[in-house]
Coordinates of C-alpha atoms and ligand atoms in Angstrom, one line a residue:
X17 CA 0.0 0.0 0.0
X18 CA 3.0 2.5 0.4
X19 CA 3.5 2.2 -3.4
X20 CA 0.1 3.6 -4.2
X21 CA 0.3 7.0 -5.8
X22 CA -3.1 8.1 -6.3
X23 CA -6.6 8.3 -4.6
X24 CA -8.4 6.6 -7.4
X25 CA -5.7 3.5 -7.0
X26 CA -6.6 3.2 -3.5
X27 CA -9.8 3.0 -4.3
X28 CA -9.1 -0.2 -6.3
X29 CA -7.6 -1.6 -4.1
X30 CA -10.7 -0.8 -1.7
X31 CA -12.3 -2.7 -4.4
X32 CA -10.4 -6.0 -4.8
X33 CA -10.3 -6.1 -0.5
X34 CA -14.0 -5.8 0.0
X35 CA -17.1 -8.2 -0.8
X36 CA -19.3 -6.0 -3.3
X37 CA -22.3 -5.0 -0.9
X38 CA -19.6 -3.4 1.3
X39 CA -17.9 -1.6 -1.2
X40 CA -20.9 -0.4 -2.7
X41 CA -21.9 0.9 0.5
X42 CA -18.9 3.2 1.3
X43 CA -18.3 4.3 -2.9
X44 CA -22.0 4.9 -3.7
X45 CA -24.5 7.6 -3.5
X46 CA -28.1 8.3 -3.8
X47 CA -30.3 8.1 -6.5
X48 CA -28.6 8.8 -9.8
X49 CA -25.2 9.5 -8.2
X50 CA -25.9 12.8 -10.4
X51 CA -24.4 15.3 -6.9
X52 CA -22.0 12.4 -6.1
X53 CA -20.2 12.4 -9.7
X54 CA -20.9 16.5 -10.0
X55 CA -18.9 17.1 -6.7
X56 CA -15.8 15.6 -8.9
X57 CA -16.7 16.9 -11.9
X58 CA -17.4 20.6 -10.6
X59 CA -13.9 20.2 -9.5
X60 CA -12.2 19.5 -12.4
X61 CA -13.9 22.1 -14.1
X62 CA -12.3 24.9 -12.3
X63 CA -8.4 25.7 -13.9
X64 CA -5.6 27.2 -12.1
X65 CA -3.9 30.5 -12.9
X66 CA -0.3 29.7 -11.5
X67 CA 1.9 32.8 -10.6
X68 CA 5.7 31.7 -12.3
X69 CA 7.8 34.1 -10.3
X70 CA 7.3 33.1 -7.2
X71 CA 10.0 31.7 -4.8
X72 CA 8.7 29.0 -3.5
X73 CA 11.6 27.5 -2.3
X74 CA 10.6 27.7 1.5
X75 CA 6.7 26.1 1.8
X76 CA 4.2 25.8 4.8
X77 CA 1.2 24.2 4.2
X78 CA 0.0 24.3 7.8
X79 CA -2.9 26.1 9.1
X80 CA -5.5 26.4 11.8
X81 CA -8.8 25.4 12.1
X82 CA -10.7 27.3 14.9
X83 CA -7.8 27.8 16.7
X84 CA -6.1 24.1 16.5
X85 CA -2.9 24.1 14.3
X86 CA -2.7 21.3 11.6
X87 CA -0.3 20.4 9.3
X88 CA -2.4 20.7 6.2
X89 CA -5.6 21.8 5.3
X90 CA -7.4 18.8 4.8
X91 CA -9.3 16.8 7.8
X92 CA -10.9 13.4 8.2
X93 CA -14.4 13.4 7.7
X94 CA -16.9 11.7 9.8
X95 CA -17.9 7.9 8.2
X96 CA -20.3 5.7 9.9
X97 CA -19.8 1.9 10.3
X98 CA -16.0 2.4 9.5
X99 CA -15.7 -0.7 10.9
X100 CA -17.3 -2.7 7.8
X101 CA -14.3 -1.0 5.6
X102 CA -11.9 -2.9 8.6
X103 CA -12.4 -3.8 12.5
X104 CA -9.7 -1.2 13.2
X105 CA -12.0 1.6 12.2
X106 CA -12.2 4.9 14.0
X107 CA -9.1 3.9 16.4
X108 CA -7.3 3.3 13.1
X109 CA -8.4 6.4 11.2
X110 CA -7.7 8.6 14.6
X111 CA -4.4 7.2 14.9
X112 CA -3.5 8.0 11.5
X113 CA -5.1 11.4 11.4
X114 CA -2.7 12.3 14.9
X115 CA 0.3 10.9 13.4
X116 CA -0.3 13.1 10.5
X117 CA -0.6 16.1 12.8
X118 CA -4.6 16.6 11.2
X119 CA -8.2 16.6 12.4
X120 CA -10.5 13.7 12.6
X121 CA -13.9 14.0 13.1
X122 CA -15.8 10.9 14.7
X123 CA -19.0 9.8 13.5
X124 CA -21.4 10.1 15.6
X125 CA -22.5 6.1 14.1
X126 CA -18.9 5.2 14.9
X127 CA -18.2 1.4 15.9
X128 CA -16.4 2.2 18.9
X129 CA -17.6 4.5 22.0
X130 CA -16.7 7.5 22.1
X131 CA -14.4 7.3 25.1
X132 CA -12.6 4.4 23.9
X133 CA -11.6 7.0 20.7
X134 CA -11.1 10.0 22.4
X135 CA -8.3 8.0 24.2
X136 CA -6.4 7.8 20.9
X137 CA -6.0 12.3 21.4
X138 CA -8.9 14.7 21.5
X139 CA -7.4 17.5 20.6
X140 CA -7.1 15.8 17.1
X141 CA -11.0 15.3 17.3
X142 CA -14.3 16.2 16.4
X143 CA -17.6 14.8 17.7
X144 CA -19.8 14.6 14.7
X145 CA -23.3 14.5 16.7
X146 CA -26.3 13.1 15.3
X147 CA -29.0 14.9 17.1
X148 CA -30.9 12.2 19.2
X149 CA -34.9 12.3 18.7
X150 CA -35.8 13.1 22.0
X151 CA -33.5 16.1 24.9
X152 CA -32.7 13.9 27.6
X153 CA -30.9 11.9 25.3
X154 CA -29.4 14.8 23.3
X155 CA -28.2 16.2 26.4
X156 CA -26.9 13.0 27.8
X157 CA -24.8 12.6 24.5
X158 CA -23.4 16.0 24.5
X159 CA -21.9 15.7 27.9
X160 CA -20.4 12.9 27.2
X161 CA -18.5 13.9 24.4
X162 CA -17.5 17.1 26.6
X163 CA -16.7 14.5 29.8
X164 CA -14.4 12.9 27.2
X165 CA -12.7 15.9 26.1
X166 CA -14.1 16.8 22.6
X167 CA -13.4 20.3 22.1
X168 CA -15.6 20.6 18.6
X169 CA -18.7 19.4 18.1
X170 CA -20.1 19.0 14.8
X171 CA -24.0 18.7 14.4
X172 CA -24.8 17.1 10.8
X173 CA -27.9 18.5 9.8
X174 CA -28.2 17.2 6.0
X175 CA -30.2 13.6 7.6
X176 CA -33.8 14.3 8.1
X177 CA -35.0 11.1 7.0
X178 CA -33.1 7.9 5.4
X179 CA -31.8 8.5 1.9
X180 CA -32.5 6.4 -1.7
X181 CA -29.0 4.7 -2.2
X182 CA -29.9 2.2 -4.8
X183 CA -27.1 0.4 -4.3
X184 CA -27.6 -1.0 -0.5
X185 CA -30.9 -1.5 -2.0
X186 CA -29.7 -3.9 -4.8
X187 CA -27.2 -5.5 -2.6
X188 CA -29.6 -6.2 0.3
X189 CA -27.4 -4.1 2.8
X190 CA -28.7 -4.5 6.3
X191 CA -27.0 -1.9 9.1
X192 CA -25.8 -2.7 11.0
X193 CA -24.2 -4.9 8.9
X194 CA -25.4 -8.6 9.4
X195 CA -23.4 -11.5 8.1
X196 CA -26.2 -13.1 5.6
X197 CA -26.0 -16.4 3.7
X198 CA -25.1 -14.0 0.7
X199 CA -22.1 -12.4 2.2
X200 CA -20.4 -15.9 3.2
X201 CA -20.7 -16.5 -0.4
X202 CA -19.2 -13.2 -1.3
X203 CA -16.7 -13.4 1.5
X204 CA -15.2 -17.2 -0.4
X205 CA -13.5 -14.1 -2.7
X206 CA -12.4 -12.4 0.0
X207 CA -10.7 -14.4 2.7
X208 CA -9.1 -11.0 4.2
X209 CA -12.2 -8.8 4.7
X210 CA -14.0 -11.6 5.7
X211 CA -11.2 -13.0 8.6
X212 CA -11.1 -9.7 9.8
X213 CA -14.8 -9.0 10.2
X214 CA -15.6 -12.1 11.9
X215 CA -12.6 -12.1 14.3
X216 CA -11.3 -8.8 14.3
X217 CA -11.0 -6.6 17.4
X218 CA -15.1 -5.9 17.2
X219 CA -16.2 -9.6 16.4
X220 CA -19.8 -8.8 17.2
X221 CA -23.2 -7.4 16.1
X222 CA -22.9 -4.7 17.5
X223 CA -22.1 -1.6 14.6
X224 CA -22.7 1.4 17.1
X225 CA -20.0 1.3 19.6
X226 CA -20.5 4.8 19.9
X227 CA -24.1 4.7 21.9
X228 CA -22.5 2.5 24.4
X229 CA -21.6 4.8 26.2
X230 CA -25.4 6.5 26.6
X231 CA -28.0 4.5 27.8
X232 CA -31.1 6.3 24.7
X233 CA -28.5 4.0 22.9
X234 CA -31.0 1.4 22.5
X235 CA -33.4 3.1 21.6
X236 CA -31.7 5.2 19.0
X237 CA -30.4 1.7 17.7
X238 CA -33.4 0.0 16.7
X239 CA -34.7 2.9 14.9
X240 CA -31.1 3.3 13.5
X241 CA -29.7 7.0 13.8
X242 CA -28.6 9.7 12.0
X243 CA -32.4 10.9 10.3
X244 CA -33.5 13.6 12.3
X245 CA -34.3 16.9 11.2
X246 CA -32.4 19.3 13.0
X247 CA -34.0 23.1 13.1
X248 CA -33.0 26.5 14.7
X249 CA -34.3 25.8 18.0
X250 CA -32.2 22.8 17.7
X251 CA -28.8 25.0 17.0
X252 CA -30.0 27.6 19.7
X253 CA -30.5 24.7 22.6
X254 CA -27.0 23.2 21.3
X255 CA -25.4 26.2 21.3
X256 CA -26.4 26.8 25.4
X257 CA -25.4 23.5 26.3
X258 CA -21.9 22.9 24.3
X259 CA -19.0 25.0 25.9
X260 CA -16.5 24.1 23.2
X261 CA -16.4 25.2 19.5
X262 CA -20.1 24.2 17.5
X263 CA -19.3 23.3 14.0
X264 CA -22.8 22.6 11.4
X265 CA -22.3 20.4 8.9
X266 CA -24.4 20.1 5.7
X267 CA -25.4 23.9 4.5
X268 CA -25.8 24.3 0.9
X269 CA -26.6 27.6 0.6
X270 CA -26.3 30.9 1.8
X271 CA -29.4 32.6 3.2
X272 CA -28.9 30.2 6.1
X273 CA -25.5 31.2 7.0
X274 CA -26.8 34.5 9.1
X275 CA -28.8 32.7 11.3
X276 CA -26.1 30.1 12.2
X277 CA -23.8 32.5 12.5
X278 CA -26.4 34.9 14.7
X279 CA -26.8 32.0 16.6
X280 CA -22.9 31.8 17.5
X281 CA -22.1 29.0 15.3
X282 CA -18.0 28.6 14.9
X283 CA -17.6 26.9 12.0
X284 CA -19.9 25.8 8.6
X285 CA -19.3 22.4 6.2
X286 CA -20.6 23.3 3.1
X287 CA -21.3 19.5 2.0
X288 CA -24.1 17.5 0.6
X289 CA -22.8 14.1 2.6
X290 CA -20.4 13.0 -0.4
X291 CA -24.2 12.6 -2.8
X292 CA -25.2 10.2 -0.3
X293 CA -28.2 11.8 0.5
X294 CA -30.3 14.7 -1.7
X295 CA -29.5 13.7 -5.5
X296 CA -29.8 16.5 -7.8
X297 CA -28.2 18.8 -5.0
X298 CA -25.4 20.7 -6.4
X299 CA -21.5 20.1 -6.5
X300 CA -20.0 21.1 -3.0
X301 CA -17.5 23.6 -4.8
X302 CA -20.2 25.1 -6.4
X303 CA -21.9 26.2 -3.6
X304 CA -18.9 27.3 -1.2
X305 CA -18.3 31.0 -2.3
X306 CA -21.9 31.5 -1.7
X307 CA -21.6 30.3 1.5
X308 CA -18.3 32.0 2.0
X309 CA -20.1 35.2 1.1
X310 CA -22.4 34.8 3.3
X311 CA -20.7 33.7 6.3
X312 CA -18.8 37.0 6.1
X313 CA -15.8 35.9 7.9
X314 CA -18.0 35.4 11.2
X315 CA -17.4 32.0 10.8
X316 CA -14.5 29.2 9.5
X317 CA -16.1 27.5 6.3
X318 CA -14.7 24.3 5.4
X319 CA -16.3 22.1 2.3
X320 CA -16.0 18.1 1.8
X321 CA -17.4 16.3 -1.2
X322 CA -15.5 14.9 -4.1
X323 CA -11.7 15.7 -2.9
X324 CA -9.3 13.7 -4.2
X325 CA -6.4 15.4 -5.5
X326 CA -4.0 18.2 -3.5
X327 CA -5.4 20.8 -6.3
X328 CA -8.6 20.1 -4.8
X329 CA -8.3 21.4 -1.7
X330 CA -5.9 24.5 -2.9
X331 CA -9.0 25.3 -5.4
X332 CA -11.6 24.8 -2.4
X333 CA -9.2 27.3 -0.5
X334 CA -8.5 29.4 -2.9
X335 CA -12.5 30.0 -2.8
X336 CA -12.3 31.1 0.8
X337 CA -12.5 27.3 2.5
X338 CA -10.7 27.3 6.1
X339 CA -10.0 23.5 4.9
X340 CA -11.4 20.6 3.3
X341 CA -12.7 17.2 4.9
X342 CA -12.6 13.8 3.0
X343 CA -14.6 10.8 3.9
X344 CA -14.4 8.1 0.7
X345 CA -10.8 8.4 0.6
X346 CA -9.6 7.4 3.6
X347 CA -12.0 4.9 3.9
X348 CA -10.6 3.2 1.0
X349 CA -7.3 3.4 2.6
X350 CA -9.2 2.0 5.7
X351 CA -10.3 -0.6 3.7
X352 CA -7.1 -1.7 1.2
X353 CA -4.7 -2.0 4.1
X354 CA -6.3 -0.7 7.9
X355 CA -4.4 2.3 9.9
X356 CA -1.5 2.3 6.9
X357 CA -3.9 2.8 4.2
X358 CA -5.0 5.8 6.1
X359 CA -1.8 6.9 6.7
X360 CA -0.9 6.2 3.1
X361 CA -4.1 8.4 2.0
X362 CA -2.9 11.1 4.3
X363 CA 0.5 10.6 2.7
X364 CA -0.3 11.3 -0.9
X365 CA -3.1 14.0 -0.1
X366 CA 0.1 15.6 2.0
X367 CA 2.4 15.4 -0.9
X368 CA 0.1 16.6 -3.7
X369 CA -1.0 19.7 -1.4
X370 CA 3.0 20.5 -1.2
X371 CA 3.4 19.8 -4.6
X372 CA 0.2 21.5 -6.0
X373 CA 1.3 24.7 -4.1
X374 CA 4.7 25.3 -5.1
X375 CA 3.7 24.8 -8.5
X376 CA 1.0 27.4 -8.3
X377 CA 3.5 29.6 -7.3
X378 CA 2.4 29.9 -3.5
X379 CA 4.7 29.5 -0.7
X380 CA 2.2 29.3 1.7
X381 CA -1.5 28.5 2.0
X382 CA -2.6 31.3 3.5
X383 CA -1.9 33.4 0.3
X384 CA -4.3 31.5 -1.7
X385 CA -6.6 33.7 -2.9
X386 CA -9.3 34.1 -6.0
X387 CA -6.6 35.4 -8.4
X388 CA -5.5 31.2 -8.6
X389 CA -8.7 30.2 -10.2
X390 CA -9.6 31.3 -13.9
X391 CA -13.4 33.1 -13.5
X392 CA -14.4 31.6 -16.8
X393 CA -14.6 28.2 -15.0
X394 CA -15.7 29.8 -12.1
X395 CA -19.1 29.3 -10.9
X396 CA -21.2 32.8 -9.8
X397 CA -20.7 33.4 -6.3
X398 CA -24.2 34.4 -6.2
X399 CA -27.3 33.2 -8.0
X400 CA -30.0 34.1 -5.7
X401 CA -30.5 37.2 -3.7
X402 CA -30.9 36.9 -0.1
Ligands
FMN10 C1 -19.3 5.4 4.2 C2 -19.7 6.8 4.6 C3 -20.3 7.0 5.8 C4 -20.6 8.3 6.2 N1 -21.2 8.5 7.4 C5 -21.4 9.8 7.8 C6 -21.8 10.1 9.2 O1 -22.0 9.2 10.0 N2 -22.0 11.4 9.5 C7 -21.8 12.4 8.7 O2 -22.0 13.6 9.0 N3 -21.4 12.2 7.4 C8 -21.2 10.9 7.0 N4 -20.7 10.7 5.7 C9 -20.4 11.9 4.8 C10 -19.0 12.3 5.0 O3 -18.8 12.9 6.3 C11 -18.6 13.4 4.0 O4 -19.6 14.5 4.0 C12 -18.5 12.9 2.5 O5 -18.0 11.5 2.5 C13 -17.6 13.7 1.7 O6 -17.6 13.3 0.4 P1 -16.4 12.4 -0.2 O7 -16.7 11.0 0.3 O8 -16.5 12.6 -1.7 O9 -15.1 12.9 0.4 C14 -20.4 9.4 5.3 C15 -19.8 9.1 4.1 C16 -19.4 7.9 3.7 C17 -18.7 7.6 2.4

């Protein structure tokens, strides 16, 4: 795994590691996959204006996001049942994202509890929270993550109700994942996968570690978590209760951004969850200098969806992001070779960040500005008033 080069090799190697029903359940997206292939293609749209004259002999790609250094501008994002990529999971991607001196953010349908995490270093973390149904439970959750240290937490608010992924649908996925007639069969092919997630360190049923540690857990469990609606009140009743740094995850457009931001709101993911969940929804990139607009510098906006190269994430930045987050990539990493694909993925987005930059003529990232991106690919910061 050290020799892959690329993102999109990992991913193959993702590929020829895991039984098809898992794969298809960490690489696909709702519907059409129209938003999940636009969040790349939206990317590759937008060219670079590099500046030759630049010395950029001397290069810092570090940065801070709300006030904790990193060493690059790109995060973890957070990915549910990471333990059906490998049993290491979140302990695996956390370790990797410390060693690499970056963010993870842990799902808040993680396989382990969210102690058992946080031990691996919380400064490195986020606790993504899925907003529990009932407040008793919500608040029981919150202070757990703040009894365990989590300094950010990040309330995804993109899940009102489960989304159309035609895939699971077609493959019979059951979550938590189940080991059914069908996937012995499947797991003949591969031996690896299969070894791992019948004996590996979490060689049981049970997918959501995380709600362990909170007795609504199961509740929350048999009605399977994540799709809730989350409103204002919601933000407001967080935002009284959470001490640390309150990151929303999921806006996609603009005219929201004051009232988060009103609210006291820290940070703002643009993202529409990778095209997992709202098909026809558009391209992440798309929608972040709107957002960026909009937040008016009263709050850090980061963007995730269809990130796969360094040039990604300068382009996001040069478009006002804070940082990016990724979530398929590392999860193929996850899933080719455990904690050193993750570290691998880390690796190569690390390198081609570096590399990217210097040839774009900036010596550090904090330079990036609009001037790097070519208007005519551009997309209007603005289509809609208000
Ligand atoms: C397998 C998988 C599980 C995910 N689970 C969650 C989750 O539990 N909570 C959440 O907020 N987002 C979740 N996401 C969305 C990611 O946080 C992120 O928004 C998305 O993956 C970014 O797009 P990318 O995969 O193209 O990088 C998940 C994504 C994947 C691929």
């Amino acid at each position: 795994v050290d020799r892959v080069i690329s993102i999109d090799e990992m991913r193959l190697h993702a590929r020829r590691r895991l039984p098809r029903a898992v794969f298809d359940a960490i690489d696909g997206g709702a519907g059409d996959e129209l938003t999940m292939r636009d969040n790349r293609d939206a990317f590759r749209r937008i060219r670079l204006r590099p500046r030759a004259l630049a010395d950029v002999s001397q290069r810092d790609v570090s940065t801070t996001v709300l006030g904790v250094p990193i060493s690059m501008p790109l995060m973890l994002a957070p990915c549910g049942m990471a333990r059906m990529a490998d049993s290491g999971a979140e302990i695996s991607a956390a370790k990797a994202a410390v060693r690499a001196g970056t963010i993870f953010a842990v799902s808040g349908a993680a396989s382990y509890s969210l102690e058992e995490v946080a031990s691996v270093g919380p400064n490195a973390l986020w606790y993504q929270l899925y907003l529990p149904p009932n407040r008793a439970d919500a608040e029981q959750l919150v202070g757990a993550a703040a009894r365990a240290n989590y300094r950010v937490l990040c309330v995804t608010v993109d899940s009102p109700v489960a989304p159309k992924r035609e895939r699971d649908f077609r493959n019979g996925l059951t979550i938590p994942l189940r080991v059914s007639a069908k996937m012995l069969l499947a797991g003949v092919s591969k031996p690896g996968w299969t070894r791992d997630f019948l004996f590996g360190r979490l060689g049981r049923s049970d997918e959501f570690g995380f709600y362990r540690s909170w007795s609504g857990y199961q509740r929350l469990a048999t009605t399977i978590s994540g799709f809730m609606p989350v409103t204002m009140d919601d933000i407001h009743w967080l935002r009284d209760r959470w001490h640390g740094k309150l990151v929303v995850k999921g806006v996609q457009r603009g005219d929201e951004c004051r009232a988060l931001t009103d609210a006291g709101v820290d940070g703002l993911v643009v993202s529409n969850h990778g095209g997992r969940n709202l098909d026809g929804a558009r391209a992440s990139i798309d929608v972040l200098p709107e957002v960026v607009a909009a937040a008016d510098g009263r709050a850090e906006v980061f963007v995730d969806g269809g990130i796969r190269r360094g040039a990604d994430v300068l382009k996001a930045l040069a478009l006002g992001a804070r940082a990016c987050l990724v979530g398929r990539p590392y999860m193929y990493g996850l899933a080719a070779a455990g904690e050193s694909g993750v570290d691998q993925v880390l690796r190569i987005f690390s390198n081609e960040i570096d590399n990217a930059a210097a040839l774009l003529g900036c010596s550090r990232i904090q330079d990036l500005e609009a001037s790097f991106i070519d208007v005519e690919t551009r997309t209007e910061p603005l289509r809609h008033s208000g």
